[in-house]
CSV table of C-alpha atoms in Angstrom, one decimal:
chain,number,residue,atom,x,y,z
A,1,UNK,CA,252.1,3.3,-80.2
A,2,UNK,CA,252.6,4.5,-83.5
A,3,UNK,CA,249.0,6.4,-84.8
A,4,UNK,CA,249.4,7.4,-88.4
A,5,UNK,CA,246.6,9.8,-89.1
A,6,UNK,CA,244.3,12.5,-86.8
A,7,UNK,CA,241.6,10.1,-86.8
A,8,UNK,CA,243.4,7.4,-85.5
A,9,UNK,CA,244.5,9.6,-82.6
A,10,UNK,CA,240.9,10.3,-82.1
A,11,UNK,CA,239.8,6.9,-82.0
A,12,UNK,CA,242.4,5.8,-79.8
A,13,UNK,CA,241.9,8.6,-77.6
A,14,UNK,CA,237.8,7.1,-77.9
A,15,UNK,CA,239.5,3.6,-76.9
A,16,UNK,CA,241.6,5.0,-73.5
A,17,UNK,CA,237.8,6.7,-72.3
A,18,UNK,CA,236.6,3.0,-72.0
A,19,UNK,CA,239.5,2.7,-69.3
A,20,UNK,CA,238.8,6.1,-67.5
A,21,UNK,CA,236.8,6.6,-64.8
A,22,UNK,CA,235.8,9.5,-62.1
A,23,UNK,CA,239.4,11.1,-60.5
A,24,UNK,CA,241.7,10.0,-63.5
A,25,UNK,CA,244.1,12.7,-64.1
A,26,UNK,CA,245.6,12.6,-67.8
A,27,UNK,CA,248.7,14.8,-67.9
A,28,UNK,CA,250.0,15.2,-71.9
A,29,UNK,CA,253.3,16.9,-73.3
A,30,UNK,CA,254.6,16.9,-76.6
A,31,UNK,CA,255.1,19.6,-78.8
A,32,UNK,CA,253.1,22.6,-80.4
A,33,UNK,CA,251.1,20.5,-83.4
A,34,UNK,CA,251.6,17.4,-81.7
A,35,UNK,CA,248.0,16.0,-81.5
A,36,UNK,CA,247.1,16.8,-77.9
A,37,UNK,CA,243.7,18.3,-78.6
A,38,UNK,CA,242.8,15.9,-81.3
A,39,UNK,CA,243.5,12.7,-78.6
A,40,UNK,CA,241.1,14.4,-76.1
A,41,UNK,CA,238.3,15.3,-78.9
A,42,UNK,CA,238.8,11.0,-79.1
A,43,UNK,CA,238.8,11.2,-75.3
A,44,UNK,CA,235.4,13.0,-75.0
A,45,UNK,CA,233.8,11.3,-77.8
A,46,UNK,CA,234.1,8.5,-75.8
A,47,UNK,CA,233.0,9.3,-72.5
A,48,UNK,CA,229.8,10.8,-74.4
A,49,UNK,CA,230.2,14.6,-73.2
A,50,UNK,CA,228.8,17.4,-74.5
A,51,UNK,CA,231.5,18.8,-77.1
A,52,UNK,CA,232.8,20.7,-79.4
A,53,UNK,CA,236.4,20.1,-78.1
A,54,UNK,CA,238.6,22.9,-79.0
A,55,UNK,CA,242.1,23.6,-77.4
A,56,UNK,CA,241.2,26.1,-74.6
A,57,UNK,CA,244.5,27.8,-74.6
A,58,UNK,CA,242.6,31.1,-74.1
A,59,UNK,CA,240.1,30.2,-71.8
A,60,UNK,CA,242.3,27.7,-70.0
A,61,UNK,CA,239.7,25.3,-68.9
A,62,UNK,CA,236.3,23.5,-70.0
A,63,UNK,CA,234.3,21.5,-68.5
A,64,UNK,CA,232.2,19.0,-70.9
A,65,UNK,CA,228.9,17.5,-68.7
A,66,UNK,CA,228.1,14.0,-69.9
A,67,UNK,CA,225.1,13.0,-72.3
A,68,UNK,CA,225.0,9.7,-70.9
A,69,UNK,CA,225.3,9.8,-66.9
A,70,UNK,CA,228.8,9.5,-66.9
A,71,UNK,CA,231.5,11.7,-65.5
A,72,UNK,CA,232.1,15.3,-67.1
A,73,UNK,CA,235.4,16.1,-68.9
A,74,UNK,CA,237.6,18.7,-67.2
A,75,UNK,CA,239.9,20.2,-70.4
A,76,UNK,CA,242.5,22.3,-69.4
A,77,UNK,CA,245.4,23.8,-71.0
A,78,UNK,CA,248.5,24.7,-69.1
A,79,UNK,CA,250.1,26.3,-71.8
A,80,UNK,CA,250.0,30.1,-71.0
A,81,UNK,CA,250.3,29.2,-66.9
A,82,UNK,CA,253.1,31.0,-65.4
A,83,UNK,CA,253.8,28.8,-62.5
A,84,UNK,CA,251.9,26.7,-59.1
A,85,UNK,CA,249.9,29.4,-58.0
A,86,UNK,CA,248.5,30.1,-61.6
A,87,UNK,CA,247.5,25.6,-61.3
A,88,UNK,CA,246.1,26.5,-57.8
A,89,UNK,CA,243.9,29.6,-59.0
A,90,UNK,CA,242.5,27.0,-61.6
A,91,UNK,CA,240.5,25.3,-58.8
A,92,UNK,CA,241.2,21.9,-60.6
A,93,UNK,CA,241.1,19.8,-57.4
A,94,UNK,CA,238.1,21.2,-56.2
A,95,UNK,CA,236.2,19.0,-59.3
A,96,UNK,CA,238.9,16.2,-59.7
A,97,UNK,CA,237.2,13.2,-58.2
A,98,UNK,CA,234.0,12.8,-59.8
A,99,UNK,CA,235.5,14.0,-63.5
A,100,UNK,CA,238.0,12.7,-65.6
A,101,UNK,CA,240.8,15.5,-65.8
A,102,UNK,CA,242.8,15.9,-68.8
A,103,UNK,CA,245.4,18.9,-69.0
A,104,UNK,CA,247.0,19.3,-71.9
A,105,UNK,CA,251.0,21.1,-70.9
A,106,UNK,CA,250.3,20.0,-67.9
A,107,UNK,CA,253.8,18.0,-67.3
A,108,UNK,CA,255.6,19.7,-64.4
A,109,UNK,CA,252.7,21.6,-63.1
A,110,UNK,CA,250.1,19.3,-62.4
A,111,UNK,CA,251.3,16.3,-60.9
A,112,UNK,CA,250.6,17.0,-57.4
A,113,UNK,CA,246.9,17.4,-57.8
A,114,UNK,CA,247.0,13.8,-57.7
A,115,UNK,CA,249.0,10.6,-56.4
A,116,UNK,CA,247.9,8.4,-59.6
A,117,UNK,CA,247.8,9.7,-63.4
A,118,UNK,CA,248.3,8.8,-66.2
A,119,UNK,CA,250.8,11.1,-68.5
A,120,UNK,CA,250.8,10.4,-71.9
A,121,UNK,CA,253.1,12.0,-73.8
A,122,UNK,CA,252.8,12.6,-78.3
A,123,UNK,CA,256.0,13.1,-80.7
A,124,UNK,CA,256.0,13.7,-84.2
A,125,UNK,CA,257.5,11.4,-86.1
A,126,UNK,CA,259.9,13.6,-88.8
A,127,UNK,CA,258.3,14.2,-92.1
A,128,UNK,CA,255.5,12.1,-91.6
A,129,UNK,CA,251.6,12.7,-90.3
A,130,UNK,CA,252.4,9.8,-88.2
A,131,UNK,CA,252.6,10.7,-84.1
A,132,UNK,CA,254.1,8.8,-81.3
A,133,UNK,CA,252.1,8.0,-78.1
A,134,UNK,CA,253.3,6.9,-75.0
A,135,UNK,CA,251.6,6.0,-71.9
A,136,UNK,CA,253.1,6.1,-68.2
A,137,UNK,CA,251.2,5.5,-65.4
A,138,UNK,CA,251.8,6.4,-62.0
A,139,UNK,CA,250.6,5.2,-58.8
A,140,UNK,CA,248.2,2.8,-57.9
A,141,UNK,CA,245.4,3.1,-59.9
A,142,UNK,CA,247.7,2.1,-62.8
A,143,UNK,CA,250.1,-0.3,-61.3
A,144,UNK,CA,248.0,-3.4,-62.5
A,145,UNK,CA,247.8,-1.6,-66.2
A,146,UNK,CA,250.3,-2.4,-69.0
A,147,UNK,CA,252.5,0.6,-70.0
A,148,UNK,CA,250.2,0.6,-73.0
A,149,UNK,CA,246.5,0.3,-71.5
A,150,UNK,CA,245.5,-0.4,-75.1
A,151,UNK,CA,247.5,-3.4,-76.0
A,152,UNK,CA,246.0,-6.4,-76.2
């Protein structure tokens, strides 16, 4: 998917929370600038949490509760993680199945805290504003999904 602008990543990211539910686990690469941070502020504004949404490189993780009785938003940044253990001292299992999990760097640490995710992963496209997003999912919960949940 070809997203030409910061707002279109955000509304896209709004159009992937209508597909999300308690216990998804979004793992996204790509690199520094990419638009990670801006698809999840899309993300959250769509599963109605409480905001703002800010890259949480420092603080690692976030949670956002939901405004609307929905699941809360787990935002975590892998980033600065050194390795398994530094994953394991997050604690991220201990809220994965009744949130919807998104760690941003997450690709090659994270994987294990769950059998089904969804990894997305955002290029640049070369002297352009324009990104490139692309969707894998893994395991069951998106086996019945097209490689691009939002086609269609």
């Amino acid at each position: 998917m070809r997203l030409a602008t910061a707002e279109d990543m955000r509304a896209y990211g709004a159009r992937l929370a209508a597909l999300l539910r308690p216990g998804d686990l979004l793992v996204l690469s790509g690199p520094l600038g990419a638009g990670k941070t801006t698809l999840v502020q899309g993300i959250a504004e769509g599963l109605k949490v409480r905001g703002p949404i800010t890259s949480p490189t420092f603080v690692i993780a976030r949670v956002h509760p939901s405004l609307r009785q929905g699941p809360p938003l787990v935002h975590a940044d892998a980033y600065r993680l050194g390795g398994d253990l530094e994953v394991d001292d997050l604690d991220l299992d201990a809220s994965l199945e009744e949130s919807v999990t998104v760690v941003e760097w997450g690709e090659g640490l994270v994987e294990g805290l769950a059998e089904d995710r969804l990894e997305i992963h955002i290029d640049r496209e070369a002297g352009d504003e324009a990104r490139i997003v692309t969707l894998r999912g893994v395991g069951s919960r998106w086996a019945d999904t097209p490689c691009d949940p939002l086609e269609g």
